[in-house]
Amino acid sequence: MSDEIHDLVSQQNDYLVALRRDLHAIPELAFEETETAARIVSELSAIGIPAQAEIGGTGVVAVLEGDKPGPTFMLRADIDALPVEELTGLPFASINGNMHACGHDGHMTILIGAARVLALMKARIAGKIVLVFQPAEEITGGALAMLDDKLLIDYPADKFLSLHLWNQVPVGHVGVNRGTVFASADGIRITVKGRGGHGAMPHMAIDPVVAAAQIISAAQTVVSREVPPNEMGVLTFGQIHGGVAPNVIPDEVVIEGTVRGYIPETRETILASAERVAKSVGSALNAEVAFERMYGAPPVINDRGMAEWVAGIAGDVVGDDNVVEVDPVSVGDDVSEFINRVPGVYMLLGASKPGAENHHNAKFDFDEACLTTGTEIFVNSALEFLK
């Protein structure tokens, strides 16, 4: 059957490239992906697969029913873009001020392409394939939004598979880790409240600027002194806002940062310790401190047994020697919310293109040859599980 599937997928190549370019030209930000969702629904409807929109806000879910009863396999792609002004110079570049600078246009294309091939093979499918097009991955909010909208209650699944195009992996290679793929990713906000006053009379005020500076400094000991040296942890403060004039002590300073960890325990240690340090330092300086986790997602940790199985499927497509374990990456992805509930795998699909910049860069691009590779792996996995 694999030669047959390879031929069917290869016949989709021109369609896949054209669709990817169309989607690339209409990037939309998190929870604003209305035109993108409409295009997804249109493409699926054209091949007889009914789709339901507005799941989790702007998400789309569709079900491909096999001709025989059986288990359920879930495939997922993210659909949102970034607030980046595109500078690739490509003829299909976005001109709306946003950009698919992380490959989500490719992810959608691969999932739709897989649906097109699988729709031709319904007679061989014993079970269901749930196609999930998730919004708002870039702010790690779309997965929970869909789950809160009863995704897994209305569409329960037995196994889960998703992918990310990855420019650090050569085209024709696939990364399938037996453990951690991506780190957790949490955004934190620390609000330091003091009492404003004249800069020349600090004794009559409570200075939140000084308190914020001490909090930032003291918090650097969280990773260096509370996370084991052989575990990866990150606590970075990227924004600090406060004050309106050099001679005025403000009432409040706001600090925002990010927390990363490869295992749940590290994530929880950093979050709890950062809050403890911030509040303790603030209290020592008579300031009131509020600690908030603005958003976040757990680390992406593949199910080991499922990973072994997917690695074998991928090996049939690209060759066993081209299926590799990759070093975990400290970026985040809320695909973890699915994998924590359904045994699943997040694989990294080789997509490197000479001269293209890395992910989230205004000159990001990928080699479109990866589109058929990802589609074939999706198709083979679904058919193998539901045969």
Coordinates of C-alpha atoms in Angstrom, one line a residue:
M1 CA 0.0 0.0 0.0
S2 CA 2.9 2.4 0.7
D3 CA 3.8 2.8 -3.0
E4 CA 0.2 3.5 -3.8
I5 CA -0.1 6.1 -1.1
H6 CA 3.2 7.7 -2.2
D7 CA 1.8 8.0 -5.7
L8 CA -1.5 9.5 -4.5
V9 CA 0.3 12.0 -2.4
S10 CA 2.7 12.9 -5.2
Q11 CA -0.2 13.7 -7.4
Q12 CA -1.3 16.3 -4.8
N13 CA 2.0 18.2 -5.0
D14 CA 0.8 21.1 -7.2
Y15 CA -2.3 21.5 -5.2
L16 CA -0.4 21.5 -1.9
V17 CA 2.1 24.2 -3.2
A18 CA -0.8 26.3 -4.5
L19 CA -2.8 26.0 -1.3
R20 CA 0.2 26.8 0.9
R21 CA 0.9 29.9 -1.0
D22 CA -2.8 31.0 -0.9
L23 CA -2.8 30.5 2.9
H24 CA 0.5 32.2 3.3
A25 CA -0.9 35.4 1.7
I26 CA -3.8 35.7 4.2
P27 CA -2.1 35.4 7.7
E28 CA -4.3 36.2 10.6
L29 CA -3.5 36.7 14.3
A30 CA -4.7 34.5 17.2
F31 CA -8.4 34.2 17.5
E32 CA -8.8 36.4 14.4
E33 CA -8.4 33.6 11.8
T34 CA -11.8 33.9 10.2
E35 CA -10.8 34.0 6.6
T36 CA -8.3 31.2 7.2
A37 CA -11.0 29.1 8.8
A38 CA -13.5 29.8 6.0
R39 CA -10.9 28.6 3.5
I40 CA -10.3 25.4 5.5
V41 CA -14.0 24.7 5.6
S42 CA -14.3 25.3 1.9
E43 CA -11.5 23.0 1.0
L44 CA -12.9 20.2 3.2
S45 CA -16.4 20.7 1.9
A46 CA -15.2 20.3 -1.7
I47 CA -14.1 16.7 -0.9
G48 CA -17.2 15.8 1.0
I49 CA -15.9 16.2 4.6
P50 CA -18.3 18.2 6.8
A51 CA -16.5 20.7 9.0
Q52 CA -17.6 22.7 12.1
A53 CA -16.2 26.1 12.6
E54 CA -16.0 28.4 15.6
I55 CA -14.7 25.7 17.9
G56 CA -12.7 27.4 20.6
G57 CA -13.4 30.7 18.9
T58 CA -12.0 30.4 15.4
G59 CA -11.0 26.7 15.3
V60 CA -12.3 24.2 12.8
V61 CA -13.0 20.5 13.4
A62 CA -13.9 17.9 10.8
V63 CA -14.5 14.2 10.9
L64 CA -13.7 11.7 8.1
E65 CA -15.7 8.5 8.7
G66 CA -14.4 5.3 7.5
D67 CA -16.7 2.6 6.0
K68 CA -16.2 0.4 9.0
P69 CA -16.4 1.0 12.7
G70 CA -13.3 1.3 14.8
P71 CA -11.2 3.6 17.0
T72 CA -10.5 7.3 16.4
F73 CA -7.3 9.0 15.2
M74 CA -6.8 12.7 15.7
L75 CA -4.6 14.9 13.5
R76 CA -4.0 18.6 14.4
A77 CA -2.6 21.7 12.7
D78 CA -2.3 25.2 14.0
I79 CA -3.6 28.1 11.9
D80 CA -2.6 31.5 13.3
A81 CA 0.2 33.9 12.2
L82 CA 2.5 36.4 13.9
P83 CA 2.4 40.2 14.0
V84 CA 5.5 40.4 11.7
E85 CA 5.8 42.6 8.6
E86 CA 7.0 40.1 5.9
L87 CA 10.3 40.9 4.2
T88 CA 10.8 37.7 2.1
G89 CA 10.0 39.3 -1.3
L90 CA 8.1 36.2 -2.3
P91 CA 5.5 36.7 -5.0
F92 CA 2.9 35.4 -2.6
A93 CA 4.1 37.3 0.4
S94 CA 1.6 38.8 2.9
I95 CA 0.8 42.5 2.6
N96 CA -1.6 42.8 5.6
G97 CA 1.1 43.4 8.2
N98 CA 1.0 39.9 9.6
M99 CA 3.0 36.8 8.5
H100 CA 3.1 33.1 8.6
A101 CA 6.6 33.2 10.0
C102 CA 6.6 29.8 11.7
G103 CA 5.2 27.4 9.1
H104 CA 1.6 27.2 10.1
D105 CA 0.6 27.7 6.5
G106 CA 2.4 24.5 5.8
H107 CA 0.8 22.7 8.7
M108 CA -2.7 23.5 7.5
T109 CA -1.8 22.5 3.9
I110 CA -0.4 19.1 5.1
L111 CA -3.5 18.3 7.1
I112 CA -5.9 19.3 4.3
G113 CA -3.7 17.3 1.8
A114 CA -3.9 14.3 4.1
A115 CA -7.7 14.6 4.2
R116 CA -7.9 14.7 0.4
V117 CA -5.9 11.4 0.1
L118 CA -7.7 9.7 3.0
A119 CA -11.1 10.6 1.5
L120 CA -10.2 8.5 -1.5
M121 CA -9.5 5.5 0.8
K122 CA -12.6 5.5 3.1
A123 CA -13.2 1.8 2.2
R124 CA -10.0 0.8 4.0
I125 CA -10.6 2.9 7.1
A126 CA -12.1 1.2 10.2
G127 CA -12.9 4.1 12.4
K128 CA -12.8 7.9 12.4
I129 CA -10.2 10.6 11.7
V130 CA -10.8 13.8 13.5
L131 CA -9.1 16.8 11.8
V132 CA -8.4 19.6 14.2
F133 CA -7.4 23.1 13.0
Q134 CA -6.3 24.9 16.1
P135 CA -6.3 28.7 16.5
A136 CA -4.0 30.9 18.7
E137 CA -1.0 28.6 19.1
E138 CA 1.3 31.6 19.1
I139 CA -0.2 32.8 22.3
T140 CA -0.6 29.3 23.7
G141 CA -4.3 29.8 24.1
G142 CA -6.0 28.0 21.3
A143 CA -5.7 24.4 22.5
L144 CA -7.3 25.1 25.9
A145 CA -10.0 27.2 24.2
M146 CA -10.9 24.2 22.0
L147 CA -10.8 21.8 24.9
D148 CA -13.0 24.1 27.0
D149 CA -15.4 24.0 24.0
K150 CA -15.7 20.3 24.7
L151 CA -13.5 19.2 21.8
L152 CA -12.5 15.9 23.4
I153 CA -16.0 15.3 24.8
D154 CA -17.7 15.7 21.4
Y155 CA -14.8 14.1 19.5
P156 CA -13.0 11.6 21.8
A157 CA -9.8 10.2 20.3
D158 CA -7.6 7.2 21.0
K159 CA -4.4 8.5 19.5
F160 CA -3.1 11.9 18.5
L161 CA -0.5 13.1 16.0
S162 CA 0.7 16.5 15.0
L163 CA 3.8 18.1 13.4
H164 CA 5.8 21.2 13.2
L165 CA 7.9 22.2 10.2
W166 CA 11.4 22.7 11.5
N167 CA 14.2 24.6 9.7
Q168 CA 16.9 23.1 11.9
V169 CA 16.2 19.7 10.4
P170 CA 17.1 19.0 6.8
V171 CA 14.4 18.3 4.2
G172 CA 13.9 14.6 4.0
H173 CA 14.5 14.0 7.7
V174 CA 12.0 13.8 10.5
G175 CA 12.6 14.3 14.2
V176 CA 10.6 11.9 16.4
N177 CA 11.6 12.2 20.1
R178 CA 10.8 9.5 22.6
G179 CA 10.5 12.2 25.3
T180 CA 10.6 16.0 25.5
V181 CA 10.3 18.0 22.2
F182 CA 9.6 21.5 23.4
A183 CA 9.7 23.3 26.8
S184 CA 6.9 24.7 28.8
A185 CA 6.1 28.3 28.0
D186 CA 4.6 30.7 30.5
G187 CA 4.2 34.4 30.5
I188 CA 4.3 36.1 33.9
R189 CA 3.5 39.6 35.1
I190 CA 4.7 41.1 38.4
T191 CA 3.0 44.3 39.4
V192 CA 4.9 46.2 42.1
K193 CA 2.8 48.9 43.8
G194 CA 4.3 51.6 45.9
R195 CA 3.4 55.2 46.7
G196 CA 4.3 57.9 44.3
G197 CA 6.0 61.1 45.2
H198 CA 8.7 63.6 44.4
G199 CA 12.0 62.2 43.3
A200 CA 13.8 64.6 45.6
M201 CA 11.9 63.4 48.6
P202 CA 12.0 59.6 48.4
H203 CA 11.5 59.2 52.2
M204 CA 7.9 60.3 51.7
A205 CA 7.2 57.7 49.1
I206 CA 7.5 53.9 48.6
D207 CA 9.6 53.5 45.5
P208 CA 8.4 50.6 43.2
V209 CA 11.3 51.2 40.8
V210 CA 13.8 50.2 43.4
A211 CA 11.7 47.3 44.5
A212 CA 11.3 46.1 40.9
A213 CA 15.1 46.3 40.4
Q214 CA 15.7 44.2 43.5
I215 CA 13.0 41.7 42.5
I216 CA 14.6 41.2 39.0
S217 CA 18.0 40.8 40.6
A218 CA 16.9 38.4 43.3
A219 CA 14.9 36.3 40.9
Q220 CA 18.0 35.4 39.0
T221 CA 18.9 33.0 41.8
V222 CA 15.7 30.9 41.2
V223 CA 17.2 29.0 38.2
S224 CA 20.9 29.1 39.4
R225 CA 20.1 27.9 43.0
E226 CA 16.7 26.1 42.9
V227 CA 16.8 24.1 39.6
P228 CA 19.1 21.1 39.5
P229 CA 22.1 21.8 37.3
N230 CA 21.2 18.9 35.0
E231 CA 17.7 20.3 34.3
M232 CA 17.0 23.1 31.8
G233 CA 15.2 26.1 33.2
V234 CA 14.8 29.7 32.1
L235 CA 13.5 32.8 33.8
T236 CA 13.8 35.9 31.6
F237 CA 12.3 39.3 32.2
G238 CA 11.8 41.0 28.8
Q239 CA 9.7 44.1 29.7
I240 CA 9.6 46.6 32.5
H241 CA 7.2 49.6 32.5
G242 CA 6.9 52.4 35.1
G243 CA 7.2 56.1 35.6
V244 CA 6.4 59.2 33.5
A245 CA 9.3 61.6 34.4
P246 CA 12.8 61.4 35.8
N247 CA 12.0 63.3 39.0
V248 CA 8.7 61.5 39.8
I249 CA 8.5 58.3 41.8
P250 CA 5.6 56.3 40.2
D251 CA 2.9 54.5 42.0
E252 CA 3.5 51.3 40.1
V253 CA 6.0 49.3 38.0
V254 CA 5.0 46.3 35.9
I255 CA 7.5 43.6 35.0
E256 CA 6.8 40.9 32.4
G257 CA 8.8 37.8 31.6
T258 CA 8.9 34.2 30.4
V259 CA 9.4 30.9 32.2
R260 CA 10.7 27.7 30.4
G261 CA 11.3 24.2 31.5
Y262 CA 11.7 20.7 29.9
I263 CA 9.8 18.9 32.7
P264 CA 6.7 19.8 34.6
E265 CA 8.5 19.9 37.9
T266 CA 11.0 22.5 36.7
R267 CA 8.2 24.6 35.4
E268 CA 6.3 24.5 38.7
T269 CA 9.5 25.2 40.7
I270 CA 10.4 28.3 38.7
L271 CA 6.8 29.7 38.8
A272 CA 6.4 29.1 42.5
S273 CA 9.8 30.4 43.5
A274 CA 9.6 33.5 41.3
E275 CA 6.3 34.4 43.0
R276 CA 7.8 33.8 46.5
V277 CA 10.9 35.9 45.7
A278 CA 8.9 38.7 44.2
K279 CA 6.5 39.0 47.1
S280 CA 9.2 38.6 49.8
V281 CA 11.4 41.2 48.3
G282 CA 8.5 43.6 47.8
S283 CA 7.4 43.1 51.3
A284 CA 10.9 43.9 52.6
L285 CA 10.8 47.2 50.8
N286 CA 7.2 48.0 51.9
A287 CA 5.8 47.5 48.4
E288 CA 2.7 45.5 47.5
V289 CA 3.4 42.8 44.8
A290 CA 0.9 40.9 42.7
F291 CA 2.1 37.9 40.7
E292 CA 0.2 36.7 37.6
R293 CA 0.7 33.9 35.1
M294 CA -0.8 35.5 32.0
Y295 CA -0.8 32.4 29.8
G296 CA 1.2 29.2 29.4
A297 CA 1.5 25.6 28.2
P298 CA 3.1 22.6 29.7
P299 CA 6.2 21.0 28.1
V300 CA 5.6 19.0 25.0
I301 CA 6.5 15.4 25.9
N302 CA 5.8 12.6 23.5
D303 CA 4.2 9.4 24.5
R304 CA 7.2 6.9 24.2
G305 CA 5.2 4.0 22.8
M306 CA 3.5 6.2 20.3
A307 CA 6.8 7.8 19.3
E308 CA 8.3 4.4 18.5
W309 CA 5.3 3.6 16.3
V310 CA 5.4 6.9 14.5
A311 CA 9.1 6.6 14.0
G312 CA 8.5 3.4 12.2
I313 CA 5.8 5.0 10.0
A314 CA 8.1 7.9 9.2
G315 CA 10.9 5.6 8.4
D316 CA 8.8 3.9 5.7
V317 CA 8.5 7.4 4.1
V318 CA 12.0 8.9 4.4
G319 CA 14.1 5.9 5.3
D320 CA 14.9 4.7 8.8
D321 CA 18.3 6.5 8.9
N322 CA 16.6 9.8 8.3
V323 CA 14.3 9.5 11.4
V324 CA 16.3 11.1 14.2
E325 CA 16.0 12.2 17.8
V326 CA 16.6 15.9 18.1
D327 CA 17.7 18.0 21.0
P328 CA 14.8 19.4 22.9
V329 CA 14.1 23.1 22.0
S330 CA 13.3 25.7 24.6
V331 CA 10.4 27.1 22.6
G332 CA 6.8 26.2 23.6
D333 CA 3.7 24.9 21.9
D334 CA 0.2 24.3 23.4
V335 CA 0.0 21.0 21.5
S336 CA 1.0 19.7 24.9
E337 CA -2.5 20.2 26.1
F338 CA -3.6 17.5 23.6
I339 CA -0.8 15.1 24.2
N340 CA -1.4 15.3 28.0
R341 CA -4.9 14.0 27.4
V342 CA -4.5 11.6 24.4
P343 CA -1.4 9.5 23.8
G344 CA 0.3 11.4 21.1
V345 CA 3.4 12.6 19.2
Y346 CA 4.6 15.9 18.0
M347 CA 7.1 15.3 15.2
L348 CA 9.5 17.8 13.7
L349 CA 9.4 17.8 9.9
G350 CA 12.6 18.8 8.1
A351 CA 12.0 21.9 6.1
S352 CA 15.3 23.8 5.9
K353 CA 15.7 26.1 2.9
P354 CA 19.1 27.6 1.9
G355 CA 19.1 31.3 2.5
A356 CA 15.9 31.4 4.5
E357 CA 16.0 32.8 8.0
N358 CA 14.9 31.0 11.1
H359 CA 11.4 30.8 12.6
H360 CA 9.7 34.0 13.7
N361 CA 12.0 36.1 11.4
A362 CA 10.5 38.5 8.8
K363 CA 12.5 36.5 6.1
F364 CA 11.4 33.1 7.2
D365 CA 10.6 30.5 4.5
F366 CA 10.7 26.8 4.1
D367 CA 11.3 24.2 1.4
E368 CA 7.9 23.2 0.0
A369 CA 9.3 19.7 -0.7
C370 CA 8.4 18.9 2.9
L371 CA 4.7 19.3 2.2
T372 CA 4.3 15.9 0.5
T373 CA 6.6 14.2 3.1
G374 CA 4.4 15.4 6.0
T375 CA 1.2 14.5 4.1
E376 CA 2.4 11.0 3.4
I377 CA 3.3 10.4 7.0
F378 CA -0.1 11.7 8.2
V379 CA -1.9 9.4 5.7
N380 CA 0.2 6.3 6.5
S381 CA -0.2 6.8 10.2
A382 CA -4.0 7.1 10.0
L383 CA -4.4 4.2 7.7
E384 CA -2.0 2.0 9.8
F385 CA -3.9 2.8 13.0
L386 CA -7.3 2.4 11.5
K387 CA -6.8 -0.6 9.2

